[in-house]
Amino acid sequence: MFRLDDKVAVVTGGYRGIGRVLCVELARAGAHVVAVDVLEPPIGEQMLADVRAAGGSAELLPCDVTDHEAIGDAFHALYKRLGRLDILINNAGIARDQVLLRVSPEDLHKTLAVNVGGAVFCSKAAIRPMSRAKTGRIINMASVVAETGNPGQAAYAASKAALIGLTKTLAREYASRGVTVNAVGPGFIDTDMTRMLPEDAKQLMLQQIPLGRVGQPHDVAAAVVFLCSDEASYITGQVLRVNGGMYM
Ligand code: NAD
């Protein structure tokens, strides 16, 4: 399958959910993975155990993606220590679901700060090493709702649509430096984020999925590993949809 030997991959929101599986699969493909997260390190340790079981290598980088200065310093230190930074997966995300009339300024700002601001400033921190090496991969974790909309997800859908605009812009800005920038658009994936939904909402979602099943984090990870590989070097500015046909 696709190999990422000797690459260094940073995964934000890498301790649990989709991010945890991304870390394991990127490491299984040969990358050394650095997982950035705000959760307590013992949660990250569970991901590290999975990585070790897969024969890979990874480390934890406890940091909040909204703390731009800390992210800049941490990525700089990482690059100095490891000598490269090949892959960035902007996966950290939050959802504060409310119908429009209940969206508070705080909910909107926090959602945009993590989902969009985090991706912007982690990309900014990673782009110099990538440009210098004349190769790199940035993947932004968007969502099917960026393209379809979803009642009750005004702030979240707006943030994910913004990520697609960011993806296309960075793809154009850094193509000449050999850096590709793509988005992955998961549909309804089985994680803590979606397990919290009421049963009737889940059933409604299922009815909209032509392939007739909820997606698994592994479905998303397979797409990410491919986009990070040399085989995907001619793909940039795209949204790779991993949604069971929910949106075509
Ligand atoms: P999750 O809540 O299980 O995991 C999100 C991770 O991001 C957590 O580890 C969390 O601690 C981390 N995080 C949150 N805020 C952070 C911050 N400020 N700094 C650093 N880390 C932070 O969610 P998930 O379902 O695994 O989703 C992962 C990504 O995929 C998110 O961007 C989400 O929007 C997107 N997505 C998920 C689904 C789905 O169905 N689960 C569908 C479409 C898109």
PDB file of C-alpha atoms and ligand atoms in Angstrom:
ATOM      1  CA  MET A   1       0.000   0.000   0.000  1.00  0.00           C
ATOM      2  CA  PHE A   2       0.987   3.662   0.178  1.00  0.00           C
ATOM      3  CA  ARG A   3       4.232   4.264   2.088  1.00  0.00           C
ATOM      4  CA  LEU A   4       5.319   7.289   4.108  1.00  0.00           C
ATOM      5  CA  ASP A   5       8.701   6.021   5.297  1.00  0.00           C
ATOM      6  CA  ASP A   6      10.970   8.611   6.971  1.00  0.00           C
ATOM      7  CA  LYS A   7       8.292  11.325   6.860  1.00  0.00           C
ATOM      8  CA  VAL A   8       7.307  13.397   9.884  1.00  0.00           C
ATOM      9  CA  ALA A   9       3.537  13.884  10.192  1.00  0.00           C
ATOM     10  CA  VAL A  10       1.790  16.244  12.594  1.00  0.00           C
ATOM     11  CA  VAL A  11      -1.841  15.398  13.378  1.00  0.00           C
ATOM     12  CA  THR A  12      -3.915  17.909  15.349  1.00  0.00           C
ATOM     13  CA  GLY A  13      -6.656  16.471  17.526  1.00  0.00           C
ATOM     14  CA  GLY A  14      -4.726  13.221  17.392  1.00  0.00           C
ATOM     15  CA  TYR A  15      -5.499  11.703  20.781  1.00  0.00           C
ATOM     16  CA  ARG A  16      -8.986  10.346  20.120  1.00  0.00           C
ATOM     17  CA  GLY A  17     -11.671   9.728  17.486  1.00  0.00           C
ATOM     18  CA  ILE A  18     -10.719  10.024  13.835  1.00  0.00           C
ATOM     19  CA  GLY A  19      -7.394  11.674  14.779  1.00  0.00           C
ATOM     20  CA  ARG A  20      -6.325   8.696  16.862  1.00  0.00           C
ATOM     21  CA  VAL A  21      -6.868   6.324  13.925  1.00  0.00           C
ATOM     22  CA  LEU A  22      -5.139   8.785  11.579  1.00  0.00           C
ATOM     23  CA  CYS A  23      -2.074   8.664  13.848  1.00  0.00           C
ATOM     24  CA  VAL A  24      -2.048   4.872  13.872  1.00  0.00           C
ATOM     25  CA  GLU A  25      -2.462   4.523  10.102  1.00  0.00           C
ATOM     26  CA  LEU A  26       0.099   7.222   9.221  1.00  0.00           C
ATOM     27  CA  ALA A  27       2.568   5.517  11.589  1.00  0.00           C
ATOM     28  CA  ARG A  28       1.748   2.091  10.142  1.00  0.00           C
ATOM     29  CA  ALA A  29       2.604   3.536   6.715  1.00  0.00           C
ATOM     30  CA  GLY A  30       6.045   4.485   8.056  1.00  0.00           C
ATOM     31  CA  ALA A  31       5.716   8.112   9.204  1.00  0.00           C
ATOM     32  CA  HIS A  32       6.864   9.341  12.621  1.00  0.00           C
ATOM     33  CA  VAL A  33       3.690  10.938  13.997  1.00  0.00           C
ATOM     34  CA  VAL A  34       3.408  13.928  16.317  1.00  0.00           C
ATOM     35  CA  ALA A  35      -0.068  14.223  17.834  1.00  0.00           C
ATOM     36  CA  VAL A  36      -1.169  17.683  19.007  1.00  0.00           C
ATOM     37  CA  ASP A  37      -4.103  17.831  21.420  1.00  0.00           C
ATOM     38  CA  VAL A  38      -5.633  19.579  24.427  1.00  0.00           C
ATOM     39  CA  LEU A  39      -6.743  16.360  26.113  1.00  0.00           C
ATOM     40  CA  GLU A  40      -4.933  14.919  29.115  1.00  0.00           C
ATOM     41  CA  PRO A  41      -1.772  12.984  28.098  1.00  0.00           C
ATOM     42  CA  PRO A  42      -3.121   9.630  29.474  1.00  0.00           C
ATOM     43  CA  ILE A  43      -5.716   9.705  26.658  1.00  0.00           C
ATOM     44  CA  GLY A  44      -2.889  10.235  24.176  1.00  0.00           C
ATOM     45  CA  GLU A  45      -1.006   7.321  25.748  1.00  0.00           C
ATOM     46  CA  GLN A  46      -3.789   5.000  24.526  1.00  0.00           C
ATOM     47  CA  MET A  47      -3.171   6.202  20.982  1.00  0.00           C
ATOM     48  CA  LEU A  48       0.595   5.671  21.455  1.00  0.00           C
ATOM     49  CA  ALA A  49      -0.084   2.083  22.544  1.00  0.00           C
ATOM     50  CA  ASP A  50      -2.080   1.505  19.316  1.00  0.00           C
ATOM     51  CA  VAL A  51       0.783   2.995  17.283  1.00  0.00           C
ATOM     52  CA  ARG A  52       3.327   0.739  18.986  1.00  0.00           C
ATOM     53  CA  ALA A  53       1.099  -2.304  18.379  1.00  0.00           C
ATOM     54  CA  ALA A  54       1.059  -1.358  14.687  1.00  0.00           C
ATOM     55  CA  GLY A  55       4.878  -1.251  14.703  1.00  0.00           C
ATOM     56  CA  GLY A  56       5.037   2.515  14.270  1.00  0.00           C
ATOM     57  CA  SER A  57       6.451   5.504  16.131  1.00  0.00           C
ATOM     58  CA  ALA A  58       4.654   8.542  17.544  1.00  0.00           C
ATOM     59  CA  GLU A  59       4.872  11.165  20.261  1.00  0.00           C
ATOM     60  CA  LEU A  60       2.500  13.526  22.048  1.00  0.00           C
ATOM     61  CA  LEU A  61       2.619  17.300  21.761  1.00  0.00           C
ATOM     62  CA  PRO A  62       0.127  18.742  24.267  1.00  0.00           C
ATOM     63  CA  CYS A  63      -0.900  22.108  22.791  1.00  0.00           C
ATOM     64  CA  ASP A  64      -4.011  24.094  21.977  1.00  0.00           C
ATOM     65  CA  VAL A  65      -4.275  24.875  18.256  1.00  0.00           C
ATOM     66  CA  THR A  66      -5.840  28.264  19.102  1.00  0.00           C
ATOM     67  CA  ASP A  67      -2.649  29.319  20.901  1.00  0.00           C
ATOM     68  CA  HIS A  68      -0.852  30.572  17.817  1.00  0.00           C
ATOM     69  CA  GLU A  69       2.348  31.549  19.568  1.00  0.00           C
ATOM     70  CA  ALA A  70       2.686  28.201  21.344  1.00  0.00           C
ATOM     71  CA  ILE A  71       1.979  26.348  18.082  1.00  0.00           C
ATOM     72  CA  GLY A  72       4.619  28.400  16.251  1.00  0.00           C
ATOM     73  CA  ASP A  73       7.207  27.722  18.957  1.00  0.00           C
ATOM     74  CA  ALA A  74       6.333  24.019  19.221  1.00  0.00           C
ATOM     75  CA  PHE A  75       6.505  23.395  15.456  1.00  0.00           C
ATOM     76  CA  HIS A  76       9.801  25.296  15.272  1.00  0.00           C
ATOM     77  CA  ALA A  77      11.292  23.184  18.079  1.00  0.00           C
ATOM     78  CA  LEU A  78       9.988  20.019  16.427  1.00  0.00           C
ATOM     79  CA  TYR A  79      11.562  20.920  13.097  1.00  0.00           C
ATOM     80  CA  LYS A  80      14.877  21.739  14.771  1.00  0.00           C
ATOM     81  CA  ARG A  81      14.872  18.398  16.606  1.00  0.00           C
ATOM     82  CA  LEU A  82      13.607  16.112  13.824  1.00  0.00           C
ATOM     83  CA  GLY A  83      15.034  17.991  10.825  1.00  0.00           C
ATOM     84  CA  ARG A  84      11.849  17.771   8.769  1.00  0.00           C
ATOM     85  CA  LEU A  85       8.111  18.322   8.768  1.00  0.00           C
ATOM     86  CA  ASP A  86       6.490  16.681   5.772  1.00  0.00           C
ATOM     87  CA  ILE A  87       2.805  16.282   6.582  1.00  0.00           C
ATOM     88  CA  LEU A  88       0.247  18.329   8.516  1.00  0.00           C
ATOM     89  CA  ILE A  89      -3.266  17.041   9.145  1.00  0.00           C
ATOM     90  CA  ASN A  90      -5.517  19.803  10.476  1.00  0.00           C
ATOM     91  CA  ASN A  91      -7.987  17.464  12.142  1.00  0.00           C
ATOM     92  CA  ALA A  92      -8.733  19.169  15.499  1.00  0.00           C
ATOM     93  CA  GLY A  93     -12.333  20.296  15.485  1.00  0.00           C
ATOM     94  CA  ILE A  94     -15.278  21.085  17.706  1.00  0.00           C
ATOM     95  CA  ALA A  95     -19.015  21.232  17.093  1.00  0.00           C
ATOM     96  CA  ARG A  96     -21.309  23.429  19.177  1.00  0.00           C
ATOM     97  CA  ASP A  97     -24.621  22.640  17.552  1.00  0.00           C
ATOM     98  CA  GLN A  98     -27.434  25.191  17.858  1.00  0.00           C
ATOM     99  CA  VAL A  99     -30.195  26.479  15.610  1.00  0.00           C
ATOM    100  CA  LEU A 100     -29.464  29.990  14.379  1.00  0.00           C
ATOM    101  CA  LEU A 101     -31.477  31.837  17.031  1.00  0.00           C
ATOM    102  CA  ARG A 102     -29.460  30.162  19.760  1.00  0.00           C
ATOM    103  CA  VAL A 103     -25.987  30.656  18.303  1.00  0.00           C
ATOM    104  CA  SER A 104     -24.067  32.815  20.791  1.00  0.00           C
ATOM    105  CA  PRO A 105     -21.068  34.979  19.859  1.00  0.00           C
ATOM    106  CA  GLU A 106     -18.974  32.755  22.138  1.00  0.00           C
ATOM    107  CA  ASP A 107     -20.068  29.553  20.321  1.00  0.00           C
ATOM    108  CA  LEU A 108     -19.331  31.094  16.940  1.00  0.00           C
ATOM    109  CA  HIS A 109     -15.948  32.517  17.941  1.00  0.00           C
ATOM    110  CA  LYS A 110     -14.798  29.325  19.622  1.00  0.00           C
ATOM    111  CA  THR A 111     -15.870  27.157  16.673  1.00  0.00           C
ATOM    112  CA  LEU A 112     -14.095  29.404  14.176  1.00  0.00           C
ATOM    113  CA  ALA A 113     -11.037  29.767  16.423  1.00  0.00           C
ATOM    114  CA  VAL A 114     -10.484  26.000  16.682  1.00  0.00           C
ATOM    115  CA  ASN A 115     -11.718  24.762  13.307  1.00  0.00           C
ATOM    116  CA  VAL A 116     -10.458  27.573  11.070  1.00  0.00           C
ATOM    117  CA  GLY A 117      -7.940  29.542  13.155  1.00  0.00           C
ATOM    118  CA  GLY A 118      -6.236  26.309  14.244  1.00  0.00           C
ATOM    119  CA  ALA A 119      -5.839  25.189  10.628  1.00  0.00           C
ATOM    120  CA  VAL A 120      -4.587  28.593   9.478  1.00  0.00           C
ATOM    121  CA  PHE A 121      -1.940  28.966  12.161  1.00  0.00           C
ATOM    122  CA  CYS A 122      -0.778  25.331  12.161  1.00  0.00           C
ATOM    123  CA  SER A 123      -0.395  25.627   8.371  1.00  0.00           C
ATOM    124  CA  LYS A 124       1.535  28.868   8.840  1.00  0.00           C
ATOM    125  CA  ALA A 125       3.834  27.132  11.328  1.00  0.00           C
ATOM    126  CA  ALA A 126       4.415  24.163   8.994  1.00  0.00           C
ATOM    127  CA  ILE A 127       4.740  25.874   5.625  1.00  0.00           C
ATOM    128  CA  ARG A 128       8.339  27.135   5.948  1.00  0.00           C
ATOM    129  CA  PRO A 129       9.914  23.689   6.470  1.00  0.00           C
ATOM    130  CA  MET A 130       7.752  22.308   3.662  1.00  0.00           C
ATOM    131  CA  SER A 131       8.596  25.155   1.274  1.00  0.00           C
ATOM    132  CA  ARG A 132      12.279  24.794   2.090  1.00  0.00           C
ATOM    133  CA  ALA A 133      12.136  21.053   1.343  1.00  0.00           C
ATOM    134  CA  LYS A 134      10.079  21.795  -1.823  1.00  0.00           C
ATOM    135  CA  THR A 135       7.626  19.090  -0.795  1.00  0.00           C
ATOM    136  CA  GLY A 136       4.817  18.774   1.704  1.00  0.00           C
ATOM    137  CA  ARG A 137       1.254  17.711   2.339  1.00  0.00           C
ATOM    138  CA  ILE A 138      -1.433  19.644   4.181  1.00  0.00           C
ATOM    139  CA  ILE A 139      -4.821  18.005   4.705  1.00  0.00           C
ATOM    140  CA  ASN A 140      -7.747  19.868   6.229  1.00  0.00           C
ATOM    141  CA  MET A 141     -10.547  17.879   7.836  1.00  0.00           C
ATOM    142  CA  ALA A 142     -13.711  19.424   6.419  1.00  0.00           C
ATOM    143  CA  SER A 143     -17.143  17.767   6.535  1.00  0.00           C
ATOM    144  CA  VAL A 144     -20.024  16.787   4.305  1.00  0.00           C
ATOM    145  CA  VAL A 145     -22.056  19.595   5.944  1.00  0.00           C
ATOM    146  CA  ALA A 146     -19.691  22.187   4.425  1.00  0.00           C
ATOM    147  CA  GLU A 147     -21.255  21.333   1.073  1.00  0.00           C
ATOM    148  CA  THR A 148     -24.796  20.299   2.027  1.00  0.00           C
ATOM    149  CA  GLY A 149     -25.527  22.463   5.091  1.00  0.00           C
ATOM    150  CA  ASN A 150     -27.268  20.907   8.077  1.00  0.00           C
ATOM    151  CA  PRO A 151     -29.988  22.336  10.307  1.00  0.00           C
ATOM    152  CA  GLY A 152     -28.584  23.107  13.765  1.00  0.00           C
ATOM    153  CA  GLN A 153     -24.988  23.371  12.565  1.00  0.00           C
ATOM    154  CA  ALA A 154     -24.712  26.990  11.378  1.00  0.00           C
ATOM    155  CA  ALA A 155     -21.385  27.732  13.081  1.00  0.00           C
ATOM    156  CA  TYR A 156     -19.896  24.303  12.427  1.00  0.00           C
ATOM    157  CA  ALA A 157     -20.926  24.147   8.750  1.00  0.00           C
ATOM    158  CA  ALA A 158     -19.649  27.708   8.201  1.00  0.00           C
ATOM    159  CA  SER A 159     -16.299  26.746   9.739  1.00  0.00           C
ATOM    160  CA  LYS A 160     -15.999  23.632   7.579  1.00  0.00           C
ATOM    161  CA  ALA A 161     -16.922  25.556   4.405  1.00  0.00           C
ATOM    162  CA  ALA A 162     -14.217  28.060   5.351  1.00  0.00           C
ATOM    163  CA  LEU A 163     -11.719  25.197   5.473  1.00  0.00           C
ATOM    164  CA  ILE A 164     -12.503  24.331   1.864  1.00  0.00           C
ATOM    165  CA  GLY A 165     -11.797  27.941   0.825  1.00  0.00           C
ATOM    166  CA  LEU A 166      -8.592  27.832   2.847  1.00  0.00           C
ATOM    167  CA  THR A 167      -7.602  24.553   1.178  1.00  0.00           C
ATOM    168  CA  LYS A 168      -8.009  25.928  -2.340  1.00  0.00           C
ATOM    169  CA  THR A 169      -6.194  29.151  -1.488  1.00  0.00           C
ATOM    170  CA  LEU A 170      -3.184  27.433   0.104  1.00  0.00           C
ATOM    171  CA  ALA A 171      -3.127  24.914  -2.768  1.00  0.00           C
ATOM    172  CA  ARG A 172      -2.685  27.822  -5.188  1.00  0.00           C
ATOM    173  CA  GLU A 173      -0.212  29.714  -2.966  1.00  0.00           C
ATOM    174  CA  TYR A 174       2.143  26.757  -2.420  1.00  0.00           C
ATOM    175  CA  ALA A 175       1.845  24.609  -5.557  1.00  0.00           C
ATOM    176  CA  SER A 176       5.062  26.142  -6.902  1.00  0.00           C
ATOM    177  CA  ARG A 177       6.826  25.025  -3.690  1.00  0.00           C
ATOM    178  CA  GLY A 178       5.800  21.391  -4.155  1.00  0.00           C
ATOM    179  CA  VAL A 179       3.282  21.483  -1.325  1.00  0.00           C
ATOM    180  CA  THR A 180      -0.149  19.986  -2.018  1.00  0.00           C
ATOM    181  CA  VAL A 181      -3.136  21.048   0.049  1.00  0.00           C
ATOM    182  CA  ASN A 182      -6.353  19.045   0.045  1.00  0.00           C
ATOM    183  CA  ALA A 183      -9.434  18.615   2.184  1.00  0.00           C
ATOM    184  CA  VAL A 184     -11.117  15.411   3.262  1.00  0.00           C
ATOM    185  CA  GLY A 185     -14.877  15.622   3.684  1.00  0.00           C
ATOM    186  CA  PRO A 186     -16.111  12.897   6.033  1.00  0.00           C
ATOM    187  CA  GLY A 187     -19.799  12.093   6.172  1.00  0.00           C
ATOM    188  CA  PHE A 188     -21.295  10.477   9.248  1.00  0.00           C
ATOM    189  CA  ILE A 189     -18.396   8.771  11.058  1.00  0.00           C
ATOM    190  CA  ASP A 190     -18.713   6.623  14.178  1.00  0.00           C
ATOM    191  CA  THR A 191     -16.868   8.614  16.902  1.00  0.00           C
ATOM    192  CA  ASP A 192     -17.596  10.306  20.268  1.00  0.00           C
ATOM    193  CA  MET A 193     -18.701  13.401  18.311  1.00  0.00           C
ATOM    194  CA  THR A 194     -21.518  11.502  16.571  1.00  0.00           C
ATOM    195  CA  ARG A 195     -22.307   9.000  19.355  1.00  0.00           C
ATOM    196  CA  MET A 196     -23.707  11.939  21.355  1.00  0.00           C
ATOM    197  CA  LEU A 197     -26.476  12.484  18.750  1.00  0.00           C
ATOM    198  CA  PRO A 198     -30.027  11.362  19.620  1.00  0.00           C
ATOM    199  CA  GLU A 199     -31.038   7.969  18.173  1.00  0.00           C
ATOM    200  CA  ASP A 200     -33.702   9.434  15.840  1.00  0.00           C
ATOM    201  CA  ALA A 201     -31.157  11.888  14.362  1.00  0.00           C
ATOM    202  CA  LYS A 202     -28.781   8.960  13.731  1.00  0.00           C
ATOM    203  CA  GLN A 203     -31.514   6.946  11.991  1.00  0.00           C
ATOM    204  CA  LEU A 204     -32.333   9.956   9.801  1.00  0.00           C
ATOM    205  CA  MET A 205     -28.655  10.262   8.844  1.00  0.00           C
ATOM    206  CA  LEU A 206     -28.446   6.554   7.995  1.00  0.00           C
ATOM    207  CA  GLN A 207     -31.348   6.863   5.569  1.00  0.00           C
ATOM    208  CA  GLN A 208     -29.341   9.444   3.617  1.00  0.00           C
ATOM    209  CA  ILE A 209     -26.316   7.179   3.112  1.00  0.00           C
ATOM    210  CA  PRO A 210     -26.538   5.179  -0.152  1.00  0.00           C
ATOM    211  CA  LEU A 211     -23.921   2.676   1.063  1.00  0.00           C
ATOM    212  CA  GLY A 212     -26.218   1.975   4.029  1.00  0.00           C
ATOM    213  CA  ARG A 213     -23.725   2.218   6.870  1.00  0.00           C
ATOM    214  CA  VAL A 214     -22.072   4.727   9.128  1.00  0.00           C
ATOM    215  CA  GLY A 215     -18.437   5.426   8.210  1.00  0.00           C
ATOM    216  CA  GLN A 216     -15.564   4.280  10.386  1.00  0.00           C
ATOM    217  CA  PRO A 217     -12.466   6.328  11.268  1.00  0.00           C
ATOM    218  CA  HIS A 218     -10.484   3.829   9.169  1.00  0.00           C
ATOM    219  CA  ASP A 219     -12.426   4.891   6.063  1.00  0.00           C
ATOM    220  CA  VAL A 220     -11.205   8.460   6.629  1.00  0.00           C
ATOM    221  CA  ALA A 221      -7.657   7.375   7.499  1.00  0.00           C
ATOM    222  CA  ALA A 222      -7.310   5.415   4.245  1.00  0.00           C
ATOM    223  CA  ALA A 223      -8.132   8.555   2.232  1.00  0.00           C
ATOM    224  CA  VAL A 224      -5.684  10.635   4.284  1.00  0.00           C
ATOM    225  CA  VAL A 225      -2.808   8.159   3.900  1.00  0.00           C
ATOM    226  CA  PHE A 226      -3.387   8.140   0.134  1.00  0.00           C
ATOM    227  CA  LEU A 227      -3.393  11.956  -0.102  1.00  0.00           C
ATOM    228  CA  CYS A 228      -0.137  12.056   1.900  1.00  0.00           C
ATOM    229  CA  SER A 229       1.592   9.566  -0.379  1.00  0.00           C
ATOM    230  CA  ASP A 230       3.864  10.204  -3.373  1.00  0.00           C
ATOM    231  CA  GLU A 231       1.162   8.608  -5.524  1.00  0.00           C
ATOM    232  CA  ALA A 232      -1.089  11.634  -4.813  1.00  0.00           C
ATOM    233  CA  SER A 233       1.512  14.211  -5.875  1.00  0.00           C
ATOM    234  CA  TYR A 234      -0.661  15.497  -8.761  1.00  0.00           C
ATOM    235  CA  ILE A 235      -3.721  16.092  -6.581  1.00  0.00           C
ATOM    236  CA  THR A 236      -4.117  19.522  -4.982  1.00  0.00           C
ATOM    237  CA  GLY A 237      -6.956  21.864  -4.029  1.00  0.00           C
ATOM    238  CA  GLN A 238      -9.451  19.002  -3.941  1.00  0.00           C
ATOM    239  CA  VAL A 239     -12.065  17.770  -1.499  1.00  0.00           C
ATOM    240  CA  LEU A 240     -11.916  13.993  -1.186  1.00  0.00           C
ATOM    241  CA  ARG A 241     -15.370  13.013   0.094  1.00  0.00           C
ATOM    242  CA  VAL A 242     -15.558   9.999   2.378  1.00  0.00           C
ATOM    243  CA  ASN A 243     -19.283   9.851   2.980  1.00  0.00           C
ATOM    244  CA  GLY A 244     -20.801   6.615   1.659  1.00  0.00           C
ATOM    245  CA  GLY A 245     -22.424   8.593  -1.150  1.00  0.00           C
ATOM    246  CA  MET A 246     -24.278  10.962   1.216  1.00  0.00           C
ATOM    247  CA  TYR A 247     -23.267  13.872  -1.018  1.00  0.00           C
ATOM    248  CA  MET A 248     -22.015  13.405  -4.576  1.00  0.00           C
TER     249      MET A 248
HETATM  250  P1  NAD B   1     -13.513  14.160  18.394  1.00  0.00           P
HETATM  251  O1  NAD B   1     -14.222  15.203  19.186  1.00  0.00           O
HETATM  252  O2  NAD B   1     -13.620  12.741  18.793  1.00  0.00           O
HETATM  253  O3  NAD B   1     -11.958  14.536  18.257  1.00  0.00           O
HETATM  254  C1  NAD B   1     -11.531  15.864  18.063  1.00  0.00           C
HETATM  255  C2  NAD B   1     -10.139  15.970  18.641  1.00  0.00           C
HETATM  256  O4  NAD B   1      -9.717  17.342  18.503  1.00  0.00           O
HETATM  257  C3  NAD B   1     -10.117  15.655  20.149  1.00  0.00           C
HETATM  258  O5  NAD B   1      -9.015  14.836  20.440  1.00  0.00           O
HETATM  259  C4  NAD B   1     -10.001  17.026  20.780  1.00  0.00           C
HETATM  260  O6  NAD B   1      -9.397  17.025  22.061  1.00  0.00           O
HETATM  261  C5  NAD B   1      -9.162  17.753  19.741  1.00  0.00           C
HETATM  262  N1  NAD B   1      -9.264  19.199  19.901  1.00  0.00           N
HETATM  263  C6  NAD B   1     -10.379  19.939  20.090  1.00  0.00           C
HETATM  264  N2  NAD B   1     -10.068  21.223  20.262  1.00  0.00           N
HETATM  265  C7  NAD B   1      -8.702  21.314  20.202  1.00  0.00           C
HETATM  266  C8  NAD B   1      -7.789  22.382  20.326  1.00  0.00           C
HETATM  267  N3  NAD B   1      -8.205  23.633  20.570  1.00  0.00           N
HETATM  268  N4  NAD B   1      -6.462  22.113  20.175  1.00  0.00           N
HETATM  269  C9  NAD B   1      -6.024  20.852  19.958  1.00  0.00           C
HETATM  270  N5  NAD B   1      -6.860  19.793  19.857  1.00  0.00           N
HETATM  271  C10 NAD B   1      -8.184  20.022  19.964  1.00  0.00           C
HETATM  272  O7  NAD B   1     -14.041  14.372  16.909  1.00  0.00           O
HETATM  273  P2  NAD B   1     -13.905  13.417  15.616  1.00  0.00           P
HETATM  274  O8  NAD B   1     -15.261  12.898  15.315  1.00  0.00           O
HETATM  275  O9  NAD B   1     -12.756  12.499  15.747  1.00  0.00           O
HETATM  276  O10 NAD B   1     -13.592  14.530  14.511  1.00  0.00           O
HETATM  277  C11 NAD B   1     -12.298  14.796  14.016  1.00  0.00           C
HETATM  278  C12 NAD B   1     -12.432  15.808  12.882  1.00  0.00           C
HETATM  279  O11 NAD B   1     -13.259  15.288  11.859  1.00  0.00           O
HETATM  280  C13 NAD B   1     -13.077  17.126  13.339  1.00  0.00           C
HETATM  281  O12 NAD B   1     -12.479  18.202  12.666  1.00  0.00           O
HETATM  282  C14 NAD B   1     -14.513  16.964  12.890  1.00  0.00           C
HETATM  283  O13 NAD B   1     -15.132  18.204  12.689  1.00  0.00           O
HETATM  284  C15 NAD B   1     -14.325  16.188  11.598  1.00  0.00           C
HETATM  285  N6  NAD B   1     -15.512  15.441  11.181  1.00  0.00           N
HETATM  286  C16 NAD B   1     -16.042  14.461  11.960  1.00  0.00           C
HETATM  287  C17 NAD B   1     -17.173  13.787  11.512  1.00  0.00           C
HETATM  288  C18 NAD B   1     -17.808  12.683  12.297  1.00  0.00           C
HETATM  289  O14 NAD B   1     -18.853  12.171  11.849  1.00  0.00           O
HETATM  290  N7  NAD B   1     -17.266  12.258  13.431  1.00  0.00           N
HETATM  291  C19 NAD B   1     -17.748  14.112  10.280  1.00  0.00           C
HETATM  292  C20 NAD B   1     -17.174  15.127   9.531  1.00  0.00           C
HETATM  293  C21 NAD B   1     -16.049  15.783   9.980  1.00  0.00           C
END
